[in-house]
């Protein structure tokens, strides 16, 4: 074991992989030039259309020990991944690696296939029961958690090889031209799937809406698709929306949003050309709502909003308060509709959004990002992966990507949850390093990093509740009491990769 630069112990080797401990957000360079996919020639008159998922699996040459991927734009409405793994099992394949862009609660159906050895490793963020069971030692399935930008990097460099990508395509023609804005399963942006289409060895477009050539608009082109399969349904787009994509209602969250909006205004960034991203969560979206009101009052015209797009950002675009929306994933159906009809609403890949190993990522142009947390600590490190009980329950999303890129990264969270303090002496798991975090906002006070002396002065001038983070930690623990430390076994069940591929933390099996 070795300690990385923030003091977390990292094994030298894990599951046969030599690990590179996290050093800092900026200096690690790619060790390879670029992953490439095999070149093929599609002859005149060749048909890509196949009769079934099984036929597609066979044509891709998928064998035991290989990796597959899907995208998660349908979130909890997706049924493709479950159906795909069921078919793989029926074909007798085993030891398959799952490198999808994310796994959601709906994919708990995969648990029996993990137990059978059909799926033996997961190279992506995991939400819900599967991750919890791995944390408890109830499932033997090592997990590598990556951010959205980190996953794009890993596919581009070849650190993760996808042997067959199965892209849920709400609208597709027989050559493989596809988009996500038309058809009964329209889910909007296919930003995560662009990376798979570019780097997977074989690409299958799976659709429930096969249209006459050419499908238009084209999100992913026929030149990147090997095969096309028509199935009955890709899933339910109504389940894109979740409780994390709705405005806050409780007074504490609304006060957090008010303070966060005041911080943004005090920073001096809220001027013409302002660029902005919010994470999922009621307080984050309520902050966006308040910023919208301030832009209206000040007649401020922003440049762009980005990330996962909601109807709140669509309103700002259509009312002229943003010129452009850069959309990696639609978070509600209003965003899906907007992407279909608004020229200023632009679909972008996860790589363009946040891959640190390219020639320019959108997150680097952000003025401000609002992000959530399960825990923060006195060094401004943030945890969004594990809960206070030590269980791995959440993926990273674009959290550490946007924090690294934005001029002002604001974390919004309640001061306590269930009588447990959110500000800790040390977080259970580090997702985002404190050196990329600028402000922490709770309903009981605002903590600002020491690198922002002028912002601290301005908040004091405005008589906002500015507090030293260590004093704030002491204040909250006097109310809640010091939480009991979680006990862990020595076994490492998951790696938390930083966006550059270094290991910022690990997740140990929880001692029951």
PDB file of N, CA and C in Angstrom, residues 37 71 151-152 155 167 178-180 188-200 203 218-221 224 327-328 347-352:
ATOM      1  N   UNK A  37     -10.082   1.599 -33.470  1.00  0.00           N
ATOM      2  CA  UNK A  37     -10.908   0.429 -33.750  1.00  0.00           C
ATOM      3  C   UNK A  37     -10.529  -0.126 -35.120  1.00  0.00           C
ATOM      4  N   UNK A  71     -25.378   2.585 -23.182  1.00  0.00           N
ATOM      5  CA  UNK A  71     -25.450   3.920 -22.584  1.00  0.00           C
ATOM      6  C   UNK A  71     -26.694   3.999 -21.686  1.00  0.00           C
ATOM      7  N   UNK A 151     -14.394   8.215 -18.009  1.00  0.00           N
ATOM      8  CA  UNK A 151     -14.773   7.073 -18.857  1.00  0.00           C
ATOM      9  C   UNK A 151     -14.419   7.366 -20.324  1.00  0.00           C
ATOM     10  N   UNK A 152     -14.721   8.576 -20.778  1.00  0.00           N
ATOM     11  CA  UNK A 152     -14.369   8.937 -22.156  1.00  0.00           C
ATOM     12  C   UNK A 152     -12.866   8.811 -22.371  1.00  0.00           C
ATOM     13  N   UNK A 155     -11.785   5.024 -22.639  1.00  0.00           N
ATOM     14  CA  UNK A 155     -12.071   4.397 -23.929  1.00  0.00           C
ATOM     15  C   UNK A 155     -11.167   4.962 -25.020  1.00  0.00           C
ATOM     16  N   UNK A 167     -25.874   0.215 -28.737  1.00  0.00           N
ATOM     17  CA  UNK A 167     -26.365   1.578 -28.547  1.00  0.00           C
ATOM     18  C   UNK A 167     -27.880   1.604 -28.711  1.00  0.00           C
ATOM     19  N   UNK A 178     -28.495   7.256 -36.722  1.00  0.00           N
ATOM     20  CA  UNK A 178     -29.416   7.211 -35.579  1.00  0.00           C
ATOM     21  C   UNK A 178     -29.435   8.534 -34.830  1.00  0.00           C
ATOM     22  N   UNK A 179     -30.522   8.727 -34.083  1.00  0.00           N
ATOM     23  CA  UNK A 179     -30.629   9.873 -33.180  1.00  0.00           C
ATOM     24  C   UNK A 179     -31.473   9.505 -31.970  1.00  0.00           C
ATOM     25  N   UNK A 180     -31.491  10.391 -30.985  1.00  0.00           N
ATOM     26  CA  UNK A 180     -32.239  10.126 -29.754  1.00  0.00           C
ATOM     27  C   UNK A 180     -33.450  10.999 -29.564  1.00  0.00           C
ATOM     28  N   UNK A 188     -33.425  11.952 -26.023  1.00  0.00           N
ATOM     29  CA  UNK A 188     -32.640  13.165 -26.184  1.00  0.00           C
ATOM     30  C   UNK A 188     -31.204  12.887 -26.562  1.00  0.00           C
ATOM     31  N   UNK A 189     -30.293  13.572 -25.891  1.00  0.00           N
ATOM     32  CA  UNK A 189     -28.877  13.483 -26.228  1.00  0.00           C
ATOM     33  C   UNK A 189     -28.332  12.078 -26.017  1.00  0.00           C
ATOM     34  N   UNK A 190     -27.491  11.644 -26.952  1.00  0.00           N
ATOM     35  CA  UNK A 190     -26.781  10.365 -26.846  1.00  0.00           C
ATOM     36  C   UNK A 190     -25.294  10.619 -26.578  1.00  0.00           C
ATOM     37  N   UNK A 191     -25.015  11.633 -25.770  1.00  0.00           N
ATOM     38  CA  UNK A 191     -23.650  12.091 -25.558  1.00  0.00           C
ATOM     39  C   UNK A 191     -22.691  11.030 -25.074  1.00  0.00           C
ATOM     40  N   UNK A 192     -23.161  10.094 -24.235  1.00  0.00           N
ATOM     41  CA  UNK A 192     -22.266   9.040 -23.743  1.00  0.00           C
ATOM     42  C   UNK A 192     -21.963   8.017 -24.824  1.00  0.00           C
ATOM     43  N   UNK A 193     -22.912   7.761 -25.698  1.00  0.00           N
ATOM     44  CA  UNK A 193     -22.742   6.723 -26.711  1.00  0.00           C
ATOM     45  C   UNK A 193     -21.785   7.125 -27.827  1.00  0.00           C
ATOM     46  N   UNK A 194     -21.553   8.422 -28.003  1.00  0.00           N
ATOM     47  CA  UNK A 194     -20.625   8.857 -29.045  1.00  0.00           C
ATOM     48  C   UNK A 194     -19.240   8.248 -28.851  1.00  0.00           C
ATOM     49  N   UNK A 195     -18.814   8.161 -27.602  1.00  0.00           N
ATOM     50  CA  UNK A 195     -17.481   7.624 -27.323  1.00  0.00           C
ATOM     51  C   UNK A 195     -17.425   6.145 -27.684  1.00  0.00           C
ATOM     52  N   UNK A 196     -18.476   5.386 -27.334  1.00  0.00           N
ATOM     53  CA  UNK A 196     -18.536   3.962 -27.666  1.00  0.00           C
ATOM     54  C   UNK A 196     -18.548   3.768 -29.177  1.00  0.00           C
ATOM     55  N   UNK A 197     -19.331   4.587 -29.877  1.00  0.00           N
ATOM     56  CA  UNK A 197     -19.421   4.455 -31.334  1.00  0.00           C
ATOM     57  C   UNK A 197     -18.063   4.697 -31.986  1.00  0.00           C
ATOM     58  N   UNK A 198     -17.255   5.538 -31.380  1.00  0.00           N
ATOM     59  CA  UNK A 198     -15.964   5.859 -31.974  1.00  0.00           C
ATOM     60  C   UNK A 198     -14.893   4.818 -31.655  1.00  0.00           C
ATOM     61  N   UNK A 199     -14.949   4.209 -30.460  1.00  0.00           N
ATOM     62  CA  UNK A 199     -13.825   3.394 -30.016  1.00  0.00           C
ATOM     63  C   UNK A 199     -14.124   1.910 -29.833  1.00  0.00           C
ATOM     64  N   UNK A 200     -15.381   1.491 -29.725  1.00  0.00           N
ATOM     65  CA  UNK A 200     -15.665   0.064 -29.574  1.00  0.00           C
ATOM     66  C   UNK A 200     -15.269  -0.697 -30.838  1.00  0.00           C
ATOM     67  N   UNK A 203     -19.936  -2.105 -33.167  1.00  0.00           N
ATOM     68  CA  UNK A 203     -21.020  -1.235 -32.707  1.00  0.00           C
ATOM     69  C   UNK A 203     -22.338  -1.723 -33.297  1.00  0.00           C
ATOM     70  N   UNK A 218     -28.989  13.281 -37.836  1.00  0.00           N
ATOM     71  CA  UNK A 218     -28.062  12.192 -37.529  1.00  0.00           C
ATOM     72  C   UNK A 218     -27.211  12.583 -36.329  1.00  0.00           C
ATOM     73  N   UNK A 219     -27.307  11.788 -35.280  1.00  0.00           N
ATOM     74  CA  UNK A 219     -26.482  11.991 -34.094  1.00  0.00           C
ATOM     75  C   UNK A 219     -25.206  11.163 -34.195  1.00  0.00           C
ATOM     76  N   UNK A 220     -25.360   9.877 -34.449  1.00  0.00           N
ATOM     77  CA  UNK A 220     -24.249   8.961 -34.723  1.00  0.00           C
ATOM     78  C   UNK A 220     -24.461   8.415 -36.126  1.00  0.00           C
ATOM     79  N   UNK A 221     -23.423   8.433 -36.943  1.00  0.00           N
ATOM     80  CA  UNK A 221     -23.611   8.129 -38.360  1.00  0.00           C
ATOM     81  C   UNK A 221     -23.399   6.657 -38.679  1.00  0.00           C
ATOM     82  N   UNK A 224     -20.060   4.609 -38.389  1.00  0.00           N
ATOM     83  CA  UNK A 224     -19.556   4.089 -37.129  1.00  0.00           C
ATOM     84  C   UNK A 224     -20.328   2.865 -36.629  1.00  0.00           C
ATOM     85  N   UNK A 327     -25.387  19.712 -24.395  1.00  0.00           N
ATOM     86  CA  UNK A 327     -26.174  18.656 -23.744  1.00  0.00           C
ATOM     87  C   UNK A 327     -25.511  17.291 -23.904  1.00  0.00           C
ATOM     88  N   UNK A 328     -25.075  16.713 -22.796  1.00  0.00           N
ATOM     89  CA  UNK A 328     -24.558  15.347 -22.787  1.00  0.00           C
ATOM     90  C   UNK A 328     -25.671  14.355 -22.517  1.00  0.00           C
ATOM     91  N   UNK A 347     -26.289  18.797 -28.949  1.00  0.00           N
ATOM     92  CA  UNK A 347     -25.806  17.532 -28.388  1.00  0.00           C
ATOM     93  C   UNK A 347     -24.281  17.477 -28.493  1.00  0.00           C
ATOM     94  N   UNK A 348     -23.617  17.097 -27.381  1.00  0.00           N
ATOM     95  CA  UNK A 348     -22.166  16.934 -27.405  1.00  0.00           C
ATOM     96  C   UNK A 348     -21.801  15.594 -26.777  1.00  0.00           C
ATOM     97  N   UNK A 349     -20.642  15.102 -27.121  1.00  0.00           N
ATOM     98  CA  UNK A 349     -20.167  13.830 -26.561  1.00  0.00           C
ATOM     99  C   UNK A 349     -19.620  14.039 -25.157  1.00  0.00           C
ATOM    100  N   UNK A 350     -19.556  12.959 -24.397  1.00  0.00           N
ATOM    101  CA  UNK A 350     -18.947  13.015 -23.073  1.00  0.00           C
ATOM    102  C   UNK A 350     -17.477  13.400 -23.168  1.00  0.00           C
ATOM    103  N   UNK A 351     -16.835  13.070 -24.276  1.00  0.00           N
ATOM    104  CA  UNK A 351     -15.432  13.430 -24.463  1.00  0.00           C
ATOM    105  C   UNK A 351     -15.274  14.933 -24.632  1.00  0.00           C
ATOM    106  N   UNK A 352     -16.074  15.539 -25.491  1.00  0.00           N
ATOM    107  CA  UNK A 352     -16.021  16.989 -25.651  1.00  0.00           C
ATOM    108  C   UNK A 352     -16.391  17.681 -24.344  1.00  0.00           C
TER     109      UNK A 352
END
